[in-house]
Coordinates of C-alpha atoms in Angstrom, one line a residue:
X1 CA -15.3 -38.1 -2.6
X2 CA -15.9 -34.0 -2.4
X3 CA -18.9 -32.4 -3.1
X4 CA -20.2 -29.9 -5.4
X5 CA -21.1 -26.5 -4.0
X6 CA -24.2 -26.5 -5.7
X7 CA -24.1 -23.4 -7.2
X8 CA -24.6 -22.7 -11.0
X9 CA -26.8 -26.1 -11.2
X10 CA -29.7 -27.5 -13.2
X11 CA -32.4 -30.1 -13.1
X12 CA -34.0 -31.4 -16.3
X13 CA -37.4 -33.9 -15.5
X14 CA -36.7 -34.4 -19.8
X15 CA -34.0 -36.8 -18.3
X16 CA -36.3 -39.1 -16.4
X17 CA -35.5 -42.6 -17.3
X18 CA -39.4 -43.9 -17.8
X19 CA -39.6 -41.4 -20.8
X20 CA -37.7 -43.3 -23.1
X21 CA -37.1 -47.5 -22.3
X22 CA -34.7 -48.8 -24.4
X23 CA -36.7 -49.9 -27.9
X24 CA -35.2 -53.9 -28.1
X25 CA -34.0 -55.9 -30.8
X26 CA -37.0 -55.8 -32.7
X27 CA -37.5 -52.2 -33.3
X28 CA -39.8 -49.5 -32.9
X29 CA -42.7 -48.0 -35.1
X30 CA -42.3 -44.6 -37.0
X31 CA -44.8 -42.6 -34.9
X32 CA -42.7 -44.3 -31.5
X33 CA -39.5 -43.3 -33.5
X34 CA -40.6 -39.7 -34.2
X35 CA -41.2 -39.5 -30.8
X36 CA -37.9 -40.5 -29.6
X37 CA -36.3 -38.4 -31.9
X38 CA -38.2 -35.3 -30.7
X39 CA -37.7 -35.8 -27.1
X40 CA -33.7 -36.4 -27.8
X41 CA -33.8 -33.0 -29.3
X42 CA -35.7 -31.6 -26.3
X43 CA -32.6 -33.0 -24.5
X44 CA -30.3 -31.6 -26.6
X45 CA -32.2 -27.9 -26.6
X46 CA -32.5 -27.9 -22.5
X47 CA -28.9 -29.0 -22.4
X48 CA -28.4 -26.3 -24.6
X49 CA -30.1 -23.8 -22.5
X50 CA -28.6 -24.7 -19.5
X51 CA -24.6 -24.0 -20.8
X52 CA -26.0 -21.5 -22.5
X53 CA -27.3 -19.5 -19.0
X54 CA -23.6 -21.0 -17.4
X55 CA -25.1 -23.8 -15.6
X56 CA -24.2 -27.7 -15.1
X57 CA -26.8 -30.3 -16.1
X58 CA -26.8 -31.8 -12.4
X59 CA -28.1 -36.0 -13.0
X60 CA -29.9 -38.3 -10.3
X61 CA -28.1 -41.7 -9.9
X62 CA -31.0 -43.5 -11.5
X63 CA -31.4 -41.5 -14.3
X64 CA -27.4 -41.3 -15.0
X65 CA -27.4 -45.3 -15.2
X66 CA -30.8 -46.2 -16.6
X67 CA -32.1 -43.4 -18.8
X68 CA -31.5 -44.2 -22.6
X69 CA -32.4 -40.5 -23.3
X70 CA -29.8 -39.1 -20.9
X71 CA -27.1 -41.5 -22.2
X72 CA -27.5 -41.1 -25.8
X73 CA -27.4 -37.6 -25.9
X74 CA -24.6 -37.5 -22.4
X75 CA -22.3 -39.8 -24.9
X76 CA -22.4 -37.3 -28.2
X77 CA -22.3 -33.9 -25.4
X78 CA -19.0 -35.5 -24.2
X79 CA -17.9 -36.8 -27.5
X80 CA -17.8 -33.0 -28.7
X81 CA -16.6 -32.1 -25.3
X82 CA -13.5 -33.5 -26.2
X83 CA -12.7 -32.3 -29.3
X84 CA -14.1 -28.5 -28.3
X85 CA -12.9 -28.3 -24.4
X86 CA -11.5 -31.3 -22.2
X87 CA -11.5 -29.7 -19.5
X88 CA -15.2 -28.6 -19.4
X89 CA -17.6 -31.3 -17.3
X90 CA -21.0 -30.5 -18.3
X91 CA -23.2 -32.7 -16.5
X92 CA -22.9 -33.3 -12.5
X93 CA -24.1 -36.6 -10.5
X94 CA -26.4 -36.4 -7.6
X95 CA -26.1 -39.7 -5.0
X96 CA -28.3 -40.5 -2.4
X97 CA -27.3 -42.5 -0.4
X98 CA -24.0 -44.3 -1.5
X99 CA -20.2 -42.7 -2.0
X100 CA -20.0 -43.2 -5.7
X101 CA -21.8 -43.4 -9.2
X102 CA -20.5 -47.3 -9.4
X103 CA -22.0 -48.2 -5.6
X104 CA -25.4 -46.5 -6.6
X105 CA -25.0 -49.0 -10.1
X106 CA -24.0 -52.0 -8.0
X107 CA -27.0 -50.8 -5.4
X108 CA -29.8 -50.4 -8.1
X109 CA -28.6 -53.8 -9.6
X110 CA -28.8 -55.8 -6.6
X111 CA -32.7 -54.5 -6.5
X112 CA -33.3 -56.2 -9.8
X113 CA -34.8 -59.3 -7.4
X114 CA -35.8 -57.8 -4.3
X115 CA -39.6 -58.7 -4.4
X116 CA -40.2 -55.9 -2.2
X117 CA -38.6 -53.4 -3.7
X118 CA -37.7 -54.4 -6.9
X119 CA -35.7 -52.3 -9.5
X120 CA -36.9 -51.8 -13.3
X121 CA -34.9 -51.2 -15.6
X122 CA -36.0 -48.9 -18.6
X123 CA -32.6 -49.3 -20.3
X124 CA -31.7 -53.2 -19.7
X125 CA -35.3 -55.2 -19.9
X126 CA -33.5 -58.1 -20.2
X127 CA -32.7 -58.2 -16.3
X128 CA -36.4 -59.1 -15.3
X129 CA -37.4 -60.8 -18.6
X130 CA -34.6 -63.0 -20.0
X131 CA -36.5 -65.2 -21.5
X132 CA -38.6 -62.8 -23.5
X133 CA -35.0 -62.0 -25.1
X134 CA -33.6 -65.9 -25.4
X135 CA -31.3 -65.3 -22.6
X136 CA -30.3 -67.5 -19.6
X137 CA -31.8 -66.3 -16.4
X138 CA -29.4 -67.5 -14.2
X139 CA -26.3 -66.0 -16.3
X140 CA -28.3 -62.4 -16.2
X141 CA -28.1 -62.8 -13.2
X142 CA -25.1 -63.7 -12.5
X143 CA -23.8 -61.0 -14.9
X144 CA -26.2 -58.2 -13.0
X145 CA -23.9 -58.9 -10.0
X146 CA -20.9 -56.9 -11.0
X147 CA -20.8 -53.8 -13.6
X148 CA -17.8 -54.9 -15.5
X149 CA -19.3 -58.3 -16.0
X150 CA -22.5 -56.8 -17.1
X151 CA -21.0 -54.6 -19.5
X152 CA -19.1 -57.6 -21.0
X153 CA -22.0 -59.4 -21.5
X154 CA -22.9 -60.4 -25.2
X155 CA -26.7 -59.1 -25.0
X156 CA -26.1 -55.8 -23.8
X157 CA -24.9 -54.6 -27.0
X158 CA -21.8 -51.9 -28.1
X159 CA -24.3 -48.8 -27.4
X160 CA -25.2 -49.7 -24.0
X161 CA -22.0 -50.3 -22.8
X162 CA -20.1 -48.1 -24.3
X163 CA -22.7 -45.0 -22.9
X164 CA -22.1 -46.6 -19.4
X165 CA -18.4 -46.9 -19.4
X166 CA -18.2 -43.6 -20.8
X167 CA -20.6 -41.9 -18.4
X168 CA -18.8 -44.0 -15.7
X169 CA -15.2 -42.8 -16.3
X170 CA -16.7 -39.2 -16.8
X171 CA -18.2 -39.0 -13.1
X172 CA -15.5 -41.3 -11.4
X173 CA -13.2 -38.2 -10.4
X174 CA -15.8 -35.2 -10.6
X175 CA -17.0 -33.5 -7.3
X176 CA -20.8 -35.1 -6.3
X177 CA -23.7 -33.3 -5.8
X178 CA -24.3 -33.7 -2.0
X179 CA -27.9 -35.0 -1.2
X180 CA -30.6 -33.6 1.4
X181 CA -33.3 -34.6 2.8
X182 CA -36.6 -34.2 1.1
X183 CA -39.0 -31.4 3.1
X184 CA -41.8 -33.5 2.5
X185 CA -41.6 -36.5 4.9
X186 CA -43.9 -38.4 2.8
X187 CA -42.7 -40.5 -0.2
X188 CA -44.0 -41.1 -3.6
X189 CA -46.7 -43.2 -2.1
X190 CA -47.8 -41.5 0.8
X191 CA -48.3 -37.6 -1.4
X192 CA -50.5 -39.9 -3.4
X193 CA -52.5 -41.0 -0.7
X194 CA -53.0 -38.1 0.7
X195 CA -53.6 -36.4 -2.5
X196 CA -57.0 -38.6 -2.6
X197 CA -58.1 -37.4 1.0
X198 CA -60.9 -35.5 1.2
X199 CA -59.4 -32.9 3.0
X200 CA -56.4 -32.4 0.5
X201 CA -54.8 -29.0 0.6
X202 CA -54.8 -29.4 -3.2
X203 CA -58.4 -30.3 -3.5
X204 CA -59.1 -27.8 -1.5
X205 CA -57.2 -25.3 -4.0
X206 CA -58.5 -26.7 -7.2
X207 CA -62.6 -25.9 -6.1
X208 CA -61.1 -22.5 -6.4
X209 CA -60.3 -22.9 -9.9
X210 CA -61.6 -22.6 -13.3
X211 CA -63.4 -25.4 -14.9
X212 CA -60.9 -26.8 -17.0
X213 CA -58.7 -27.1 -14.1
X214 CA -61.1 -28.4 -11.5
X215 CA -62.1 -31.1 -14.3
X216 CA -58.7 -32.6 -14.7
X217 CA -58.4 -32.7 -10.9
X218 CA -62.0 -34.7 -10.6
X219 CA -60.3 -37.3 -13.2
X220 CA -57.4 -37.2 -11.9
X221 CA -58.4 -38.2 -8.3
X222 CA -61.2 -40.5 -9.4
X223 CA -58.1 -42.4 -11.4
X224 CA -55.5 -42.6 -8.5
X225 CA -58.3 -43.6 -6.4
X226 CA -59.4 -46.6 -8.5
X227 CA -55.2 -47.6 -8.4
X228 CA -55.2 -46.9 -4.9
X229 CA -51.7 -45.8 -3.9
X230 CA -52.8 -47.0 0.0
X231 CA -52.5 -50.4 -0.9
X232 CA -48.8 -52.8 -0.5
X233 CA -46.9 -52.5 -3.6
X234 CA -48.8 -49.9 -5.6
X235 CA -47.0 -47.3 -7.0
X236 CA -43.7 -48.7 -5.7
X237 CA -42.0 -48.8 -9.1
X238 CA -43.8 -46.2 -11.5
X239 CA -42.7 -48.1 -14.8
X240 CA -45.2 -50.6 -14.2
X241 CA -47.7 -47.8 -15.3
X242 CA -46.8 -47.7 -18.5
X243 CA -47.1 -52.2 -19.3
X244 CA -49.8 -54.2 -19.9
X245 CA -48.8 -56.1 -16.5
X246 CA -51.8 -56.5 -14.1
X247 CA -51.4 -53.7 -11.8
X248 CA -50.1 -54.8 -8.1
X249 CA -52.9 -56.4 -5.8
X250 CA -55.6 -55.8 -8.3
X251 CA -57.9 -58.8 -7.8
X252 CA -59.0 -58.8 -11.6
X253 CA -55.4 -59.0 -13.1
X254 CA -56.3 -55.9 -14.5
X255 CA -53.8 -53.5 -16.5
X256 CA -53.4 -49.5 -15.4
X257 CA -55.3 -48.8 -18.3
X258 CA -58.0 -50.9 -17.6
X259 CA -58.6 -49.8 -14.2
X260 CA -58.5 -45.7 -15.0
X261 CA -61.0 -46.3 -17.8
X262 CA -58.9 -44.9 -20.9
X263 CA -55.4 -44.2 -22.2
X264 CA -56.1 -40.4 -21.9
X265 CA -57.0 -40.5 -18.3
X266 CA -53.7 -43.2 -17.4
X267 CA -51.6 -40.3 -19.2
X268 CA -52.9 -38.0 -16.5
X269 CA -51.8 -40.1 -13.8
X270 CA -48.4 -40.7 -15.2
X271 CA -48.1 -36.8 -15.7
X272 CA -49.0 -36.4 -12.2
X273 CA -46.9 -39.1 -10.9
X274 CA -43.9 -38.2 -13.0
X275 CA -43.7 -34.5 -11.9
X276 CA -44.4 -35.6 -8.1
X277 CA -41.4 -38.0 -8.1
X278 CA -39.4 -35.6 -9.7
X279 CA -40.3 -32.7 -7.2
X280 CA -39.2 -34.9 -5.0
X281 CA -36.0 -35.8 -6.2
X282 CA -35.3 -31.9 -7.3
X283 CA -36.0 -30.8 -3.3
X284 CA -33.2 -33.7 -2.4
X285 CA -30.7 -32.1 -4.4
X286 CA -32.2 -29.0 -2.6
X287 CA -29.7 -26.5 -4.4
X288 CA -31.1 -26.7 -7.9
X289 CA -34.1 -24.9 -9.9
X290 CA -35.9 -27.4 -12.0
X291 CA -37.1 -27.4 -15.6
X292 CA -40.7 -29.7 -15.5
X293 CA -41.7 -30.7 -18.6
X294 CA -44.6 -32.9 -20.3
X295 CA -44.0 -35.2 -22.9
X296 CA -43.5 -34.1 -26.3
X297 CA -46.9 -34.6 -28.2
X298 CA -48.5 -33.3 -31.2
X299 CA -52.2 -32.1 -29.5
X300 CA -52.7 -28.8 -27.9
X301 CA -55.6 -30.3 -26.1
X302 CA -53.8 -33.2 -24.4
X303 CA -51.0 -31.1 -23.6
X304 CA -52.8 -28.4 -21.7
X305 CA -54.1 -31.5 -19.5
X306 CA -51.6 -32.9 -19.1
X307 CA -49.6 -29.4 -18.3
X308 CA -53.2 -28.7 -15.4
X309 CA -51.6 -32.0 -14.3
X310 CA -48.3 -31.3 -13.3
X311 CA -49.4 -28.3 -11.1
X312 CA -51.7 -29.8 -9.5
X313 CA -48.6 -32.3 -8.8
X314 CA -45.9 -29.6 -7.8
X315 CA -49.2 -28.1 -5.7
X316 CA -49.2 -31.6 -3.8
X317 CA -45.8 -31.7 -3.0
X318 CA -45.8 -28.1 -1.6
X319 CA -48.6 -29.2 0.5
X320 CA -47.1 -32.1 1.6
X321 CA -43.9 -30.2 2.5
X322 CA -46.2 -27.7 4.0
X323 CA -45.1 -24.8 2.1
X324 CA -46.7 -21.9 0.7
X325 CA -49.9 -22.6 -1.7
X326 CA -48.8 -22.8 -5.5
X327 CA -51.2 -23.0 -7.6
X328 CA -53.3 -19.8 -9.2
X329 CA -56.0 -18.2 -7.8
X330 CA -59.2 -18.1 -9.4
X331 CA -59.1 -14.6 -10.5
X332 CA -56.2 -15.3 -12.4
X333 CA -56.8 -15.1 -16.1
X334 CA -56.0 -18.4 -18.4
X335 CA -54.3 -17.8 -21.6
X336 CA -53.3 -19.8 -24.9
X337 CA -50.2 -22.0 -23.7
X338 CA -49.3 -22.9 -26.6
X339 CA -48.2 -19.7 -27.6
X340 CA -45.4 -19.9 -25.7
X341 CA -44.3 -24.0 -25.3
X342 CA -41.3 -24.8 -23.0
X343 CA -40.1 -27.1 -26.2
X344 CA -40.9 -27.1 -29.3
X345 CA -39.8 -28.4 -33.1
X346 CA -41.2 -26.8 -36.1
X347 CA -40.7 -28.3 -39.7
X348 CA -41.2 -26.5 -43.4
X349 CA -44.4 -28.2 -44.8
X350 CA -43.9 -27.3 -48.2
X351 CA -40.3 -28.9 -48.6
X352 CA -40.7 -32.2 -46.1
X353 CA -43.0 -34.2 -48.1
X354 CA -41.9 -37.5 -47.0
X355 CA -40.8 -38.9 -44.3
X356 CA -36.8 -39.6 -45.2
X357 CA -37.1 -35.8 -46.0
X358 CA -37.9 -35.1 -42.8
X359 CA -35.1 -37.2 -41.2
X360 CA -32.7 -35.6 -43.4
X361 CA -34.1 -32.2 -41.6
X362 CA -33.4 -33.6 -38.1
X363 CA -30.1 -35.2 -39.0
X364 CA -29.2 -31.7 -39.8
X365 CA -31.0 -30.3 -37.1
X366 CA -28.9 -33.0 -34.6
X367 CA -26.0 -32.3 -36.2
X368 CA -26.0 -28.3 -35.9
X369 CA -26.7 -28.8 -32.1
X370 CA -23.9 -31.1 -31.9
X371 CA -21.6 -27.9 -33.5
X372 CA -23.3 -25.7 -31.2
X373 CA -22.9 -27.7 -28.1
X374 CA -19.1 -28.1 -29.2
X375 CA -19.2 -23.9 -29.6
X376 CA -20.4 -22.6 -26.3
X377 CA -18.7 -25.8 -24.1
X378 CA -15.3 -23.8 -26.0
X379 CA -16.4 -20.6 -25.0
X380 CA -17.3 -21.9 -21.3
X381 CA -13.6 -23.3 -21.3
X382 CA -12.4 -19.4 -21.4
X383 CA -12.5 -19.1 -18.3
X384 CA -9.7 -16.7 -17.3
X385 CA -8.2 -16.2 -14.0
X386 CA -4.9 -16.9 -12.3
X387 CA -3.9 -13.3 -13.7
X388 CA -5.8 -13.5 -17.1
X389 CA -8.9 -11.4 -17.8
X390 CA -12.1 -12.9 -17.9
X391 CA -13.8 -14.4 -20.8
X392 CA -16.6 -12.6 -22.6
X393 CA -18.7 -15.7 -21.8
X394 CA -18.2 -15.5 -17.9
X395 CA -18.2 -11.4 -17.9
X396 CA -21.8 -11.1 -18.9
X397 CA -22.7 -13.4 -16.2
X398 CA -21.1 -11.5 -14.0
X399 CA -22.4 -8.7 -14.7
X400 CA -26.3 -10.3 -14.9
X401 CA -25.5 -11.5 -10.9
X402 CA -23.9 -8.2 -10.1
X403 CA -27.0 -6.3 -11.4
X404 CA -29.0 -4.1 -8.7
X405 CA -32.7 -4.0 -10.3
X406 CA -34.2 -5.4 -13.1
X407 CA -33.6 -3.2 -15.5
X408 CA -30.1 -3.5 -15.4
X409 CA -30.5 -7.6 -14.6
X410 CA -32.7 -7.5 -17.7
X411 CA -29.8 -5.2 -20.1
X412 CA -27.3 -7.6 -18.9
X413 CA -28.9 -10.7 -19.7
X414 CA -29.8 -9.9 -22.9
X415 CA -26.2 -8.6 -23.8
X416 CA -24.8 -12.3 -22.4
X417 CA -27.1 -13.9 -24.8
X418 CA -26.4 -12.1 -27.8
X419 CA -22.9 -13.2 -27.4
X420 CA -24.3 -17.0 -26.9
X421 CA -25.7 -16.1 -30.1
X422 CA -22.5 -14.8 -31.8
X423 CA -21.2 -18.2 -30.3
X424 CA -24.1 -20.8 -32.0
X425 CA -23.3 -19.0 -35.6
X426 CA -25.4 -20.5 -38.1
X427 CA -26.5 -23.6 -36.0
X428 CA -28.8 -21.6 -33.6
X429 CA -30.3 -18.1 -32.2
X430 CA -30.5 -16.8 -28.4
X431 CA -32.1 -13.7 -26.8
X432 CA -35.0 -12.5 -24.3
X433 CA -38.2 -12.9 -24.8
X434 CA -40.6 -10.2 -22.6
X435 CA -39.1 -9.5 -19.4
X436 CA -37.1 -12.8 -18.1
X437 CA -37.7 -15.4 -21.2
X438 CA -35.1 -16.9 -22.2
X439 CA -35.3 -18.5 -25.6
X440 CA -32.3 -20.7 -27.6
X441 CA -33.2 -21.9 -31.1
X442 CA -31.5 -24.8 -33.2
X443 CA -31.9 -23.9 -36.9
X444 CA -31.2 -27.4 -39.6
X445 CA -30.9 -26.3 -43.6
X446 CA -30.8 -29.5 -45.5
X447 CA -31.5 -29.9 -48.8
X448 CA -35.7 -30.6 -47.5
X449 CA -35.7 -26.8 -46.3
X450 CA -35.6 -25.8 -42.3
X451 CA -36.5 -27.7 -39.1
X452 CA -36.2 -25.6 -35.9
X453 CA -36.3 -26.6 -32.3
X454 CA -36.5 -24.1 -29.3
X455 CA -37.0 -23.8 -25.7
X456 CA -38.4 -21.0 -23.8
X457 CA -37.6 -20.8 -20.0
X458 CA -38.6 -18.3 -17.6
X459 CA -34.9 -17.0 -16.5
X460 CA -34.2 -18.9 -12.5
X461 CA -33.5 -16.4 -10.3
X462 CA -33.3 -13.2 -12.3
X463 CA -36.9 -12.6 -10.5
X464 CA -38.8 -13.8 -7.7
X465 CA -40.8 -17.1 -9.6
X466 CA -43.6 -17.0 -10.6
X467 CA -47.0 -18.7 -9.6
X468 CA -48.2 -18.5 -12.9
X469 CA -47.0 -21.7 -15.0
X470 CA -45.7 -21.8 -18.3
X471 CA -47.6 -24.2 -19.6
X472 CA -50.9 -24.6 -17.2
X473 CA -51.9 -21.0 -17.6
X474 CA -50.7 -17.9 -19.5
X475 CA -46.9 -17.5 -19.1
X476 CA -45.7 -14.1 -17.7
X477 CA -44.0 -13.3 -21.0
X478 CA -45.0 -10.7 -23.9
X479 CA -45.4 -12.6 -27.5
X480 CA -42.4 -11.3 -29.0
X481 CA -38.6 -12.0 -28.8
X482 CA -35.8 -14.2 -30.3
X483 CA -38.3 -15.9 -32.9
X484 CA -38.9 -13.5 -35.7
X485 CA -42.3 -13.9 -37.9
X486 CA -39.7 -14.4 -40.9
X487 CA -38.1 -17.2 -39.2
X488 CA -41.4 -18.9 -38.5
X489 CA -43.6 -18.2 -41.4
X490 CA -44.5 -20.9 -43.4
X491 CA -43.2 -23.6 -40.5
X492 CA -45.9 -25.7 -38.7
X493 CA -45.2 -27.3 -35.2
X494 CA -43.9 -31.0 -35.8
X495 CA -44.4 -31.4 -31.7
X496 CA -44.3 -29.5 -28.4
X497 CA -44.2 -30.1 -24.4
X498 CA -45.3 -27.7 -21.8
X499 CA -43.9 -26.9 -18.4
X500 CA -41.9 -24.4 -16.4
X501 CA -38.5 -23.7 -14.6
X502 CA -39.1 -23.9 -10.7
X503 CA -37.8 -23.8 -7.4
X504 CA -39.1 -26.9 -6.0
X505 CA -37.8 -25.8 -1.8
X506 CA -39.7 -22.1 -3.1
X507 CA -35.9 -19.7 -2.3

């Protein structure tokens, strides 16, 4: 198997597989399904962003076989792919560990009974509760013991295994993204131990901080602390935060909910958790910024939290991989962050009065970025070379590299994207927003009036990155750009996450 140079790469934490378990046969509530259908658009939009800026999607083992969000939207990417540009491979897999995508499979499937360090599935709950689902045990696991037997199984279902054989058959011949080793030499466990000391680097950082920040850190520790990530078995698997299980080694058989106090204070610790996990998995592949995100959620409120959270998270793992401080200093002034969202969907009030209205928006919406994805993966497969001249696409990134200050960085980035833009048509918008923003837009015009979805990323490596989130604190970017006030006048925000683009081993 070769490797991947790394260059021209991308990690997405909207991928992670806990965000979005597979629903079941009995289905899933309207609010739960307007939720999934906003984070698959965040998807689609990142995924977006990322060809947009010339880069490859690069996917953790894990995450390529068990995260319904990835494989949903990985099976309609590549669906277009195929009809737009064969040869263009938009999404890269990172192994750890094993020497293919089927050995990591067979590896995380052979976990699915290890009572030590047992494997849970978000996308097949039927491996650890077949009864809950009428099944056999012993033929689930008997069929969990090879791929192709699993995917010929009669529970998993068409969409299941058709995602997996296609996501299979798309990374069997394409060059892996080689692993490193993490610089922190803690694990998921131990950061969160030490994150409770006393003498925490982080705690010691957040007393410097204003008050909304020092109070989600005080709930925040107080929280972990009552799980206690020091004892055998906590925190091993982090899907069990989000089940009404009793929580490992808890003598009351009490839930994660119950022990924190409140749903609003477990969502903190699963922000928290998320975001140190992921850091750490972004630092293996080592050669790859990272886009951290929240959840998609409706509240400003909750999202700011939850935003204070996920610093405080990527400040952890810089401590614990003793690098340079991260988080702001106390002099640094907070702004409005949801001015300027990482993600967000807006809707027109006046025209979606009900709610098949408002699907109709978001089947246009999904189906414009399906045309768009197919658009620029075409003008990505211009490549040029052997003799031919290059492709408009792949000249304005070269000139955006070749650039020697930021002014001329700056002129060249915003000329590449107003070629992305000539390339989205009438299914989307791109262009700069303040210095290094970066904004794409996905525009839907069904009969119910628009529905728009956008992401706003501070540019990765255009400048030195900056402390100052996106998200946690007032973004480094002036409050005009891409999105005109004609464009967004009269919309309201359906939902929104906050976050930023990072360089987890801080190049």
């Amino acid at each position: 198997m070769t490797f991947s140079g790394g260059q021209d790469l991308q990690y997405l934490e909207s991928l992670d597989s806990v965000r979005m378990p597979w629903p079941g046969p009995t289905g899933i509530s309207d609010s739960e399904r307007q939720r999934r259908d906003d984070h698959e658009l965040q998807i689609f939009v990142e995924v977006l962003m990322t060809l947009a800026l010339g880069r490859d999607v690069v996917v953790p083992q894990s995450y390529a076989f068990d995260s319904t969000g990835f494989l949903s939207v990985a099976r309609t990417v590549l669906q277009a792919r195929n009809r737009a540009a064969i040869d263009e491979h938009p999404f890269r897999i990172h192994l750890f560990g094993v020497d293919s995508f089927e050995d990591a499979i067979a590896n995380m499937l052979s976990r699915t009974f290890d009572e030590n360090r047992p494997f849970f599935s978000n996308l097949l709950p039927e491996l650890h509760r077949p009864e809950q689902y009428g099944l056999d045990p012993s033929d689930v696991r008997w069929q969990s013991e090879s791929l192709d037997r699993l995917l010929n199984s009669d529970w998993i279902g068409v969409n299941r295994a058709q995602a997996l054989d296609d996501i299979r058959a798309e990374f069997r011949a394409l060059p892996r993204v080689r692993a490193n080793p993490p610089a922190s030499p803690l694990g998921l466990g131990g950061l969160l131990a030490s994150a409770i000391e006393e003498t925490s680097p982080m705690g010691r950082a957040a007393q410097s901080l204003p008050e909304s920040f020092r109070e989600v850190h005080a709930e925040l520790m107080n929280a972990i602390r009552r799980l206690d990530p020091t004892r055998s078995q906590a925190f091993n698997e982090r899907s069990r935060l989000r089940t009404r299980d009793p929580w490992p080694n808890d003598p009351d058989r009490r839930t994660p909910e119950e022990i924190v106090g409140s749903k609003s204070t477990l969502d903190l610790v699963i922000e928290f958790v998320d975001t140190l996990y992921n850091a750490i998995v972004a630092d293996s592949i080592g050669i790859a910024p990272a886009t951290f995100s929240t959840d998609v959620a409706v509240g400003n409120r909750v999202l700011i939290s939850r935003a204070i959270a996920q610093e405080f998270a990527l400040e952890q793992y810089r401590s614990g991989a003793r690098r340079a401080t991260w988080l702001p200093r106390q002099d640094v002034s907070i702004g409005e962050p949801e001015e300027h969202p990482l993600f967000e969907v807006r809707i027109n009030p006046q025209s979606a009065v009900t709610e098949n209205q408002t699907r109709d928006e978001f089947s246009n919406l999904r189906s414009n970025v399906i045309d768009a994805i197919a658009a620029l993966l075409d003008a990505r497969a211009q490549r040029g070379g052997s003799g031919r001249a290059r492709s408009p696409f792949w000249k304005g990134l070269d000139k955006f590299a070749a650039a020697e200050d930021a002014p001329a960085a700056r002129r060249a980035l915003d000329a590449h994207l107003a070629y992305v833009a000539s390339v989205l048509g009438g299914q989307g918008d791109a262009g700069m927003v303040g210095n290094f923003g970066v904004q794409v837009l996905l525009t839907g015009s069904g009969a119910a009036g628009p529905a728009i979805a956008a992401a706003l990323w501070q540019f990765p490596g255009a400048v030195e990155f900056p402390a100052i989130a996106i998200g946690a604190v007032a973004p480094a970017v002036a409050q005009k750009g891409v999105e005109s006030v004609r464009r967004w006048q009269g919309t309201r925000r359906r939902a929104h996450a906050l976050g930023r683009v990072v360089d987890v081993m801080g190049h």
